[in-house]
Tab-separated table of C-alpha atoms in Angstrom:
chain	number	residue	atom	x	y	z
A	1	UNK	CA	118.303	120.427	97.933
A	2	UNK	CA	116.733	120.005	94.552
A	3	UNK	CA	113.010	119.531	95.252
A	4	UNK	CA	112.672	117.243	92.255
A	5	UNK	CA	114.641	114.567	94.091
A	6	UNK	CA	113.094	112.822	97.092
A	7	UNK	CA	115.781	111.330	99.276
A	8	UNK	CA	113.691	108.461	100.591
A	9	UNK	CA	114.395	104.792	99.785
A	10	UNK	CA	114.496	104.560	96.017
A	11	UNK	CA	112.432	101.414	95.787
A	12	UNK	CA	109.713	102.854	97.985
A	13	UNK	CA	109.652	105.903	95.771
A	14	UNK	CA	108.774	103.689	92.832
A	15	UNK	CA	106.078	101.915	94.812
A	16	UNK	CA	104.711	105.342	95.673
A	17	UNK	CA	104.747	106.073	91.985
A	18	UNK	CA	102.489	103.124	91.312
A	19	UNK	CA	100.179	104.277	94.092
A	20	UNK	CA	99.513	107.555	92.323
A	21	UNK	CA	98.440	106.372	88.872
A	22	UNK	CA	94.890	107.581	89.255
A	23	UNK	CA	93.035	110.523	90.749
A	24	UNK	CA	91.765	110.262	94.358
A	25	UNK	CA	88.091	109.668	94.995
A	26	UNK	CA	87.719	113.207	96.440
A	27	UNK	CA	90.288	115.561	94.905
A	28	UNK	CA	90.671	119.153	96.098
A	29	UNK	CA	87.784	121.041	94.492
A	30	UNK	CA	89.989	124.031	93.719
A	31	UNK	CA	92.685	122.038	91.976
A	32	UNK	CA	90.332	119.537	90.402
A	33	UNK	CA	88.130	122.227	88.863
A	34	UNK	CA	91.071	123.633	86.928
A	35	UNK	CA	92.240	120.176	85.879
A	36	UNK	CA	88.797	119.130	84.707
A	37	UNK	CA	88.016	122.392	82.904
A	38	UNK	CA	90.333	121.519	80.024
A	39	UNK	CA	90.018	117.740	80.129
A	40	UNK	CA	88.934	115.884	76.977
A	41	UNK	CA	88.293	112.226	76.261
A	42	UNK	CA	91.444	110.123	75.928
A	43	UNK	CA	92.302	109.219	72.375
A	44	UNK	CA	93.289	105.666	71.566
A	45	UNK	CA	97.091	105.341	71.475
A	46	UNK	CA	99.506	103.328	69.313
A	47	UNK	CA	101.278	100.070	69.942
A	48	UNK	CA	104.761	100.374	71.449
A	49	UNK	CA	107.313	100.348	68.642
A	50	UNK	CA	110.923	101.088	67.822
A	51	UNK	CA	112.188	104.585	68.606
A	52	UNK	CA	112.395	105.631	64.955
A	53	UNK	CA	108.964	104.244	64.111
A	54	UNK	CA	107.482	105.702	67.290
A	55	UNK	CA	108.830	109.158	66.432
A	56	UNK	CA	107.405	108.877	62.918
A	57	UNK	CA	103.960	107.982	64.190
A	58	UNK	CA	104.067	110.714	66.813
A	59	UNK	CA	104.943	113.242	64.119
A	60	UNK	CA	102.272	111.974	61.736
A	61	UNK	CA	99.657	109.933	63.617
A	62	UNK	CA	97.679	107.611	61.386
A	63	UNK	CA	96.008	104.245	61.597
A	64	UNK	CA	98.768	102.795	63.822
A	65	UNK	CA	98.139	105.527	66.382
A	66	UNK	CA	94.704	104.021	66.991
A	67	UNK	CA	95.958	100.592	68.011
A	68	UNK	CA	95.662	99.557	71.646
A	69	UNK	CA	99.039	99.718	73.455
A	70	UNK	CA	100.460	96.856	75.487
A	71	UNK	CA	102.633	96.826	78.583
A	72	UNK	CA	106.336	96.514	77.809
A	73	UNK	CA	107.005	94.135	80.704
A	74	UNK	CA	110.760	94.068	80.162
A	75	UNK	CA	110.914	97.822	80.470
A	76	UNK	CA	108.454	97.843	83.365
A	77	UNK	CA	110.478	95.222	85.264
A	78	UNK	CA	113.717	97.165	84.740
A	79	UNK	CA	112.132	100.357	86.039
A	80	UNK	CA	110.611	98.714	89.108
A	81	UNK	CA	113.921	97.055	89.983
A	82	UNK	CA	116.003	100.186	89.369
A	83	UNK	CA	117.987	98.562	86.564
A	84	UNK	CA	120.938	100.779	85.657
A	85	UNK	CA	119.781	100.958	82.055
A	86	UNK	CA	116.150	101.694	82.880
A	87	UNK	CA	116.539	105.451	82.570
A	88	UNK	CA	117.327	105.103	78.892
A	89	UNK	CA	114.109	103.117	78.431
A	90	UNK	CA	111.876	106.051	79.371
A	91	UNK	CA	110.629	107.688	76.181
A	92	UNK	CA	111.895	111.219	75.718
A	93	UNK	CA	109.205	113.878	75.708
A	94	UNK	CA	109.959	116.120	72.769
A	95	UNK	CA	108.906	119.676	72.040
A	96	UNK	CA	106.621	118.250	69.372
A	97	UNK	CA	104.967	115.946	71.918
A	98	UNK	CA	104.305	118.913	74.211
A	99	UNK	CA	102.944	121.004	71.341
A	100	UNK	CA	100.509	118.291	70.274
A	101	UNK	CA	99.525	117.555	73.866
A	102	UNK	CA	98.681	121.183	74.657
A	103	UNK	CA	96.969	121.670	71.303
A	104	UNK	CA	94.751	118.640	71.887
A	105	UNK	CA	94.244	118.859	75.626
A	106	UNK	CA	94.339	122.617	76.159
A	107	UNK	CA	96.618	124.976	78.068
A	108	UNK	CA	95.127	124.303	81.489
A	109	UNK	CA	97.243	124.988	84.547
A	110	UNK	CA	97.709	121.271	85.197
A	111	UNK	CA	98.662	120.521	81.586
A	112	UNK	CA	101.228	123.319	81.569
A	113	UNK	CA	102.635	121.941	84.821
A	114	UNK	CA	102.931	118.525	83.171
A	115	UNK	CA	104.834	120.108	80.281
A	116	UNK	CA	107.188	121.803	82.730
A	117	UNK	CA	107.752	118.749	84.906
A	118	UNK	CA	108.603	116.469	82.000
A	119	UNK	CA	110.900	118.914	80.191
A	120	UNK	CA	112.241	121.230	82.944
A	121	UNK	CA	111.621	124.005	80.433
A	122	UNK	CA	110.941	127.095	82.527
A	123	UNK	CA	108.838	128.735	79.813
A	124	UNK	CA	105.964	126.322	80.503
A	125	UNK	CA	105.879	127.268	84.189
A	126	UNK	CA	106.127	130.937	83.232
A	127	UNK	CA	103.205	130.421	80.850
A	128	UNK	CA	101.201	128.816	83.660
A	129	UNK	CA	102.004	131.748	85.954
A	130	UNK	CA	100.905	134.148	83.222
A	131	UNK	CA	97.577	132.431	82.584
A	132	UNK	CA	96.882	131.205	86.128
A	133	UNK	CA	98.713	133.574	88.520
A	134	UNK	CA	96.702	132.444	91.543
A	135	UNK	CA	96.483	128.706	90.905
A	136	UNK	CA	97.866	126.949	94.012
A	137	UNK	CA	99.413	124.027	92.118
A	138	UNK	CA	101.307	126.438	89.881
A	139	UNK	CA	102.390	128.528	92.852
A	140	UNK	CA	103.655	125.478	94.756
A	141	UNK	CA	106.096	124.701	91.954
A	142	UNK	CA	106.974	128.373	91.534
A	143	UNK	CA	107.929	128.563	95.211
A	144	UNK	CA	110.514	125.825	94.743
A	145	UNK	CA	111.823	126.772	91.292
A	146	UNK	CA	111.981	130.547	91.528
A	147	UNK	CA	115.011	132.166	89.848
A	148	UNK	CA	115.675	134.092	93.079
A	149	UNK	CA	116.526	130.852	94.906
A	150	UNK	CA	120.235	130.975	94.039
A	151	UNK	CA	122.298	129.785	96.990
A	152	UNK	CA	124.326	132.539	98.714
A	153	UNK	CA	128.055	132.751	98.202
A	154	UNK	CA	130.302	131.059	100.715
A	155	UNK	CA	130.253	132.929	104.012
A	156	UNK	CA	127.202	135.018	103.145
A	157	UNK	CA	123.967	134.542	105.122
A	158	UNK	CA	120.876	133.192	103.402
A	159	UNK	CA	118.258	135.867	102.844
A	160	UNK	CA	114.610	135.440	101.954
A	161	UNK	CA	114.109	137.720	98.959
A	162	UNK	CA	111.003	139.939	98.772
A	163	UNK	CA	110.139	138.381	95.383
A	164	UNK	CA	110.223	134.865	96.786
A	165	UNK	CA	108.211	135.861	99.856
A	166	UNK	CA	105.617	137.408	97.538
A	167	UNK	CA	105.160	134.070	95.732
A	168	UNK	CA	104.735	132.269	99.065
A	169	UNK	CA	102.190	134.866	100.194
A	170	UNK	CA	100.235	134.373	96.953
A	171	UNK	CA	100.261	130.628	97.619
A	172	UNK	CA	98.856	131.257	101.095
A	173	UNK	CA	96.088	133.419	99.684
A	174	UNK	CA	95.302	130.916	96.928
A	175	UNK	CA	94.872	127.955	99.302
A	176	UNK	CA	94.405	129.416	102.817
A	177	UNK	CA	93.404	126.165	104.527
A	178	UNK	CA	96.368	124.197	103.186
A	179	UNK	CA	99.364	123.996	105.570
A	180	UNK	CA	101.865	123.609	102.712
A	181	UNK	CA	102.605	127.301	102.005
A	182	UNK	CA	103.249	127.881	105.697
A	183	UNK	CA	105.598	124.899	105.791
A	184	UNK	CA	107.491	126.319	102.805
A	185	UNK	CA	107.607	129.691	104.532
A	186	UNK	CA	108.944	128.117	107.721
A	187	UNK	CA	111.655	126.352	105.734
A	188	UNK	CA	112.818	129.689	104.298
A	189	UNK	CA	112.835	131.440	107.673
A	190	UNK	CA	114.821	128.612	109.251
A	191	UNK	CA	117.350	128.748	106.404
A	192	UNK	CA	117.720	132.477	107.091
A	193	UNK	CA	118.319	131.689	110.810
A	194	UNK	CA	115.097	133.481	111.758
A	195	UNK	CA	113.990	130.819	114.220
A	196	UNK	CA	111.154	132.727	115.882
A	197	UNK	CA	109.521	133.449	112.524
A	198	UNK	CA	109.993	129.849	111.400
A	199	UNK	CA	108.385	128.524	114.588
A	200	UNK	CA	105.446	130.899	114.129
A	201	UNK	CA	104.901	129.585	110.585
A	202	UNK	CA	104.908	125.968	111.788
A	203	UNK	CA	102.315	126.840	114.425
A	204	UNK	CA	100.183	128.460	111.718
A	205	UNK	CA	100.609	125.431	109.434
A	206	UNK	CA	99.366	123.056	112.122
A	207	UNK	CA	96.153	125.083	112.428
A	208	UNK	CA	95.255	124.365	108.805
A	209	UNK	CA	93.542	121.014	108.134
A	210	UNK	CA	93.285	120.833	104.314
A	211	UNK	CA	96.613	119.212	103.410
A	212	UNK	CA	96.796	118.844	99.633
A	213	UNK	CA	99.698	118.479	97.194
A	214	UNK	CA	97.855	118.504	93.815
A	215	UNK	CA	100.007	115.494	92.893
A	216	UNK	CA	97.121	113.328	91.682
A	217	UNK	CA	95.984	115.884	89.121
A	218	UNK	CA	99.581	116.504	88.037
A	219	UNK	CA	100.286	112.798	87.594
A	220	UNK	CA	96.999	112.310	85.755
A	221	UNK	CA	97.880	115.078	83.263
A	222	UNK	CA	101.384	113.719	82.700
A	223	UNK	CA	99.984	110.215	82.288
A	224	UNK	CA	97.697	111.504	79.541
A	225	UNK	CA	100.732	113.076	77.891
A	226	UNK	CA	102.500	109.702	77.801
A	227	UNK	CA	99.368	107.877	76.686
A	228	UNK	CA	99.095	110.324	73.783
A	229	UNK	CA	102.615	109.212	72.882
A	230	UNK	CA	101.445	105.583	72.645
A	231	UNK	CA	102.439	104.303	76.087
A	232	UNK	CA	100.281	101.834	78.027
A	233	UNK	CA	98.458	103.533	80.973
A	234	UNK	CA	100.309	101.448	83.600
A	235	UNK	CA	103.713	102.433	82.259
A	236	UNK	CA	102.525	105.963	81.575
A	237	UNK	CA	101.633	106.331	85.243
A	238	UNK	CA	105.095	105.195	86.322
A	239	UNK	CA	106.789	107.568	83.896
A	240	UNK	CA	104.531	110.379	85.109
A	241	UNK	CA	105.750	109.905	88.640
A	242	UNK	CA	109.410	109.832	87.638
A	243	UNK	CA	109.607	113.591	87.148
A	244	UNK	CA	107.096	114.634	89.790
A	245	UNK	CA	108.355	117.301	92.149
A	246	UNK	CA	107.585	116.603	95.819
A	247	UNK	CA	108.944	119.751	97.477
A	248	UNK	CA	106.725	119.340	100.533
A	249	UNK	CA	108.824	116.351	101.644
A	250	UNK	CA	112.061	118.311	101.640
A	251	UNK	CA	110.481	121.399	103.214
A	252	UNK	CA	108.911	119.441	106.078
A	253	UNK	CA	112.061	117.432	106.782
A	254	UNK	CA	114.250	120.540	106.818
A	255	UNK	CA	111.780	122.371	109.047
A	256	UNK	CA	111.656	119.447	111.494
A	257	UNK	CA	115.447	119.314	111.700
A	258	UNK	CA	115.507	123.050	112.437
A	259	UNK	CA	112.913	122.554	115.172
A	260	UNK	CA	115.072	119.860	116.725
A	261	UNK	CA	118.112	122.166	116.619
A	262	UNK	CA	116.005	124.718	118.488
A	263	UNK	CA	114.991	121.994	120.955
A	264	UNK	CA	118.607	121.066	121.667
A	265	UNK	CA	119.636	124.698	122.096
A	266	UNK	CA	116.725	125.311	124.464
A	267	UNK	CA	117.462	122.160	126.482
A	268	UNK	CA	121.155	123.057	126.781
A	269	UNK	CA	120.242	126.510	128.056
A	270	UNK	CA	117.715	125.145	130.563
A	271	UNK	CA	114.630	126.482	128.778
A	272	UNK	CA	112.469	123.402	129.287
A	273	UNK	CA	109.295	125.106	128.030
A	274	UNK	CA	110.841	125.948	124.667
A	275	UNK	CA	112.418	122.501	124.399
A	276	UNK	CA	109.044	120.865	125.050
A	277	UNK	CA	107.356	123.142	122.508
A	278	UNK	CA	109.911	122.195	119.858
A	279	UNK	CA	109.187	118.504	120.441
A	280	UNK	CA	105.445	119.111	120.295
A	281	UNK	CA	105.693	120.967	116.991
A	282	UNK	CA	107.990	118.345	115.472
A	283	UNK	CA	105.726	115.494	116.525
A	284	UNK	CA	102.567	117.217	115.275
A	285	UNK	CA	104.238	118.103	111.986
A	286	UNK	CA	104.940	114.393	111.566
A	287	UNK	CA	101.325	113.595	112.405
A	288	UNK	CA	100.245	116.019	109.668
A	289	UNK	CA	101.835	113.615	107.199
A	290	UNK	CA	99.703	110.801	108.614
A	291	UNK	CA	96.447	112.363	107.431
A	292	UNK	CA	94.640	110.414	104.660
A	293	UNK	CA	95.750	112.763	101.879
A	294	UNK	CA	99.332	113.210	103.104
A	295	UNK	CA	99.852	109.469	103.590
A	296	UNK	CA	98.307	108.477	100.259
A	297	UNK	CA	101.798	107.369	99.204
A	298	UNK	CA	104.293	105.333	101.183
A	299	UNK	CA	106.755	108.195	100.873
A	300	UNK	CA	104.374	110.491	102.730
A	301	UNK	CA	103.935	107.914	105.476
A	302	UNK	CA	107.676	107.422	105.865
A	303	UNK	CA	108.363	111.155	106.016
A	304	UNK	CA	105.769	111.485	108.778
A	305	UNK	CA	107.218	108.505	110.640
A	306	UNK	CA	110.720	109.948	110.530
A	307	UNK	CA	109.567	113.245	112.068
A	308	UNK	CA	107.479	111.577	114.754
A	309	UNK	CA	110.368	109.267	115.629
A	310	UNK	CA	112.767	112.213	115.830
A	311	UNK	CA	110.559	113.869	118.440
A	312	UNK	CA	109.768	110.733	120.467
A	313	UNK	CA	113.401	109.672	120.730
A	314	UNK	CA	114.314	113.086	122.123
A	315	UNK	CA	111.808	112.810	124.977
A	316	UNK	CA	113.337	112.435	128.448
A	317	UNK	CA	113.228	108.813	129.583
A	318	UNK	CA	109.965	107.587	131.138
A	319	UNK	CA	108.108	110.825	130.458
A	320	UNK	CA	104.915	111.548	128.570
A	321	UNK	CA	104.082	115.243	128.073
A	322	UNK	CA	100.492	116.441	128.127
A	323	UNK	CA	100.412	116.998	124.356
A	324	UNK	CA	101.234	113.343	123.642
A	325	UNK	CA	98.049	111.265	123.740
A	326	UNK	CA	99.699	107.886	123.058
A	327	UNK	CA	102.326	105.866	124.883
A	328	UNK	CA	105.689	106.720	123.246
A	329	UNK	CA	106.887	103.105	123.160
A	330	UNK	CA	103.571	101.916	121.729
A	331	UNK	CA	103.658	104.557	119.000
A	332	UNK	CA	107.249	103.655	118.056
A	333	UNK	CA	106.176	100.006	117.772
A	334	UNK	CA	103.258	100.995	115.512
A	335	UNK	CA	105.581	102.943	113.248
A	336	UNK	CA	107.990	100.016	113.001
A	337	UNK	CA	105.058	97.875	111.865
A	338	UNK	CA	104.188	100.476	109.211
A	339	UNK	CA	107.729	100.349	107.869
A	340	UNK	CA	107.613	96.557	107.722
A	341	UNK	CA	104.354	96.725	105.771
A	342	UNK	CA	106.062	99.044	103.299
A	343	UNK	CA	108.772	96.442	102.732
A	344	UNK	CA	106.156	93.750	102.177
A	345	UNK	CA	104.345	95.886	99.614
A	346	UNK	CA	107.624	96.405	97.751
A	347	UNK	CA	108.215	92.672	97.441
A	348	UNK	CA	104.580	92.003	96.571
A	349	UNK	CA	104.953	93.474	93.096
A	350	UNK	CA	107.581	90.922	92.048
A	351	UNK	CA	104.904	88.242	91.697
A	352	UNK	CA	102.748	90.501	89.511
A	353	UNK	CA	105.667	91.338	87.232
A	354	UNK	CA	106.884	87.730	86.945
A	355	UNK	CA	103.429	86.629	85.853
A	356	UNK	CA	102.943	89.677	83.632
A	357	UNK	CA	99.464	89.960	85.107
A	358	UNK	CA	98.145	93.257	83.818
A	359	UNK	CA	94.630	92.600	85.115
A	360	UNK	CA	95.797	92.029	88.700
A	361	UNK	CA	98.035	95.089	88.648
A	362	UNK	CA	95.236	97.277	87.319
A	363	UNK	CA	92.819	95.973	89.967
A	364	UNK	CA	95.397	96.527	92.713
A	365	UNK	CA	95.772	100.152	91.629
A	366	UNK	CA	92.011	100.606	91.510
A	367	UNK	CA	91.666	99.219	95.033
A	368	UNK	CA	94.534	101.350	96.249
A	369	UNK	CA	92.761	104.415	94.952
A	370	UNK	CA	89.476	103.577	96.651
A	371	UNK	CA	90.697	102.013	99.899
A	372	UNK	CA	94.369	102.833	100.361
A	373	UNK	CA	97.549	100.817	99.983
A	374	UNK	CA	97.263	98.519	103.051
A	375	UNK	CA	93.809	97.255	102.045
A	376	UNK	CA	94.876	96.887	98.422
A	377	UNK	CA	97.947	94.940	99.471
A	378	UNK	CA	95.861	92.532	101.564
A	379	UNK	CA	93.808	91.847	98.436
A	380	UNK	CA	96.986	91.353	96.409
A	381	UNK	CA	98.314	88.772	98.871
A	382	UNK	CA	95.072	86.822	98.452
A	383	UNK	CA	95.607	86.624	94.697
A	384	UNK	CA	98.882	84.753	95.132
A	385	UNK	CA	97.251	81.834	96.930
């Protein structure tokens, strides 16, 4: 599966996009240091304008480039409601835009990642690997976009190439307390039908507490790119999310499905210990996506919920294994409530858009950053009264 596409509810993906407009209060020191090392003050950007005029200003910025931009609410509404024509409304990022962005902001690892994610031009990722060979954010994308990832021919088994394994191992060394590289490794072993190795990698992943996806720094850099093009920060944040790769979602979901296949095989063969272990690992992998950083977006929460649910539903009736510290039925009910809250948050933005209330939307995003989406949504509901 293409890691640049997250197969979760499309509307919730856009809400997650809005939830990531700004950096977290406590970003990963390792990733944040690189992002901040090349950061400069944001330059004032131009008013939105016609495509031809916008291109002219971008090519030769003058007095108009210093005007304060405004939200294009028609475009914003179309994007939030998945209008069929909304894709055409997203400004194209040209080679000239990237050149000016990197010249003004610097060739930091995060800025080069932004260039790659908005253009899909492999040379920018290769440049990042050349300059920052051990940067974990760069390596995460390299793991999922490596040229050696060509699918095997029909009938041929999938094999984990030494080159690809080397990139994963570099990712592990670059961020040793982050479970992500081990989850990616498990995904590859499961695809190669090496179940024992995949299970071992999941166990190792669950021992590592510092879950981090570098997404906030990546979105922040891409948002600056769009702002430099004259786009309002709110829209720029949404556009930044549109091309953001979230490979951890796919890797975790595929790994959990492989664990459940192992569970079924073990149960059918009478190996109750292995079947119970598979459920434990699947459930705890889901809980990993409930940590504050992993659940920063609704997508992360929903991915975790789906894995937890998969494990709980496979439990024998009226049983509660020692590794499960909550009542299964109670936990399922809690997760259903979380999903309902997600639906409420989705509908909550309609009021903001209808009223074109930029101030409320900006404050909601600020509160989301500092206190999380549920608390921010409670505040938003109070504004409608």
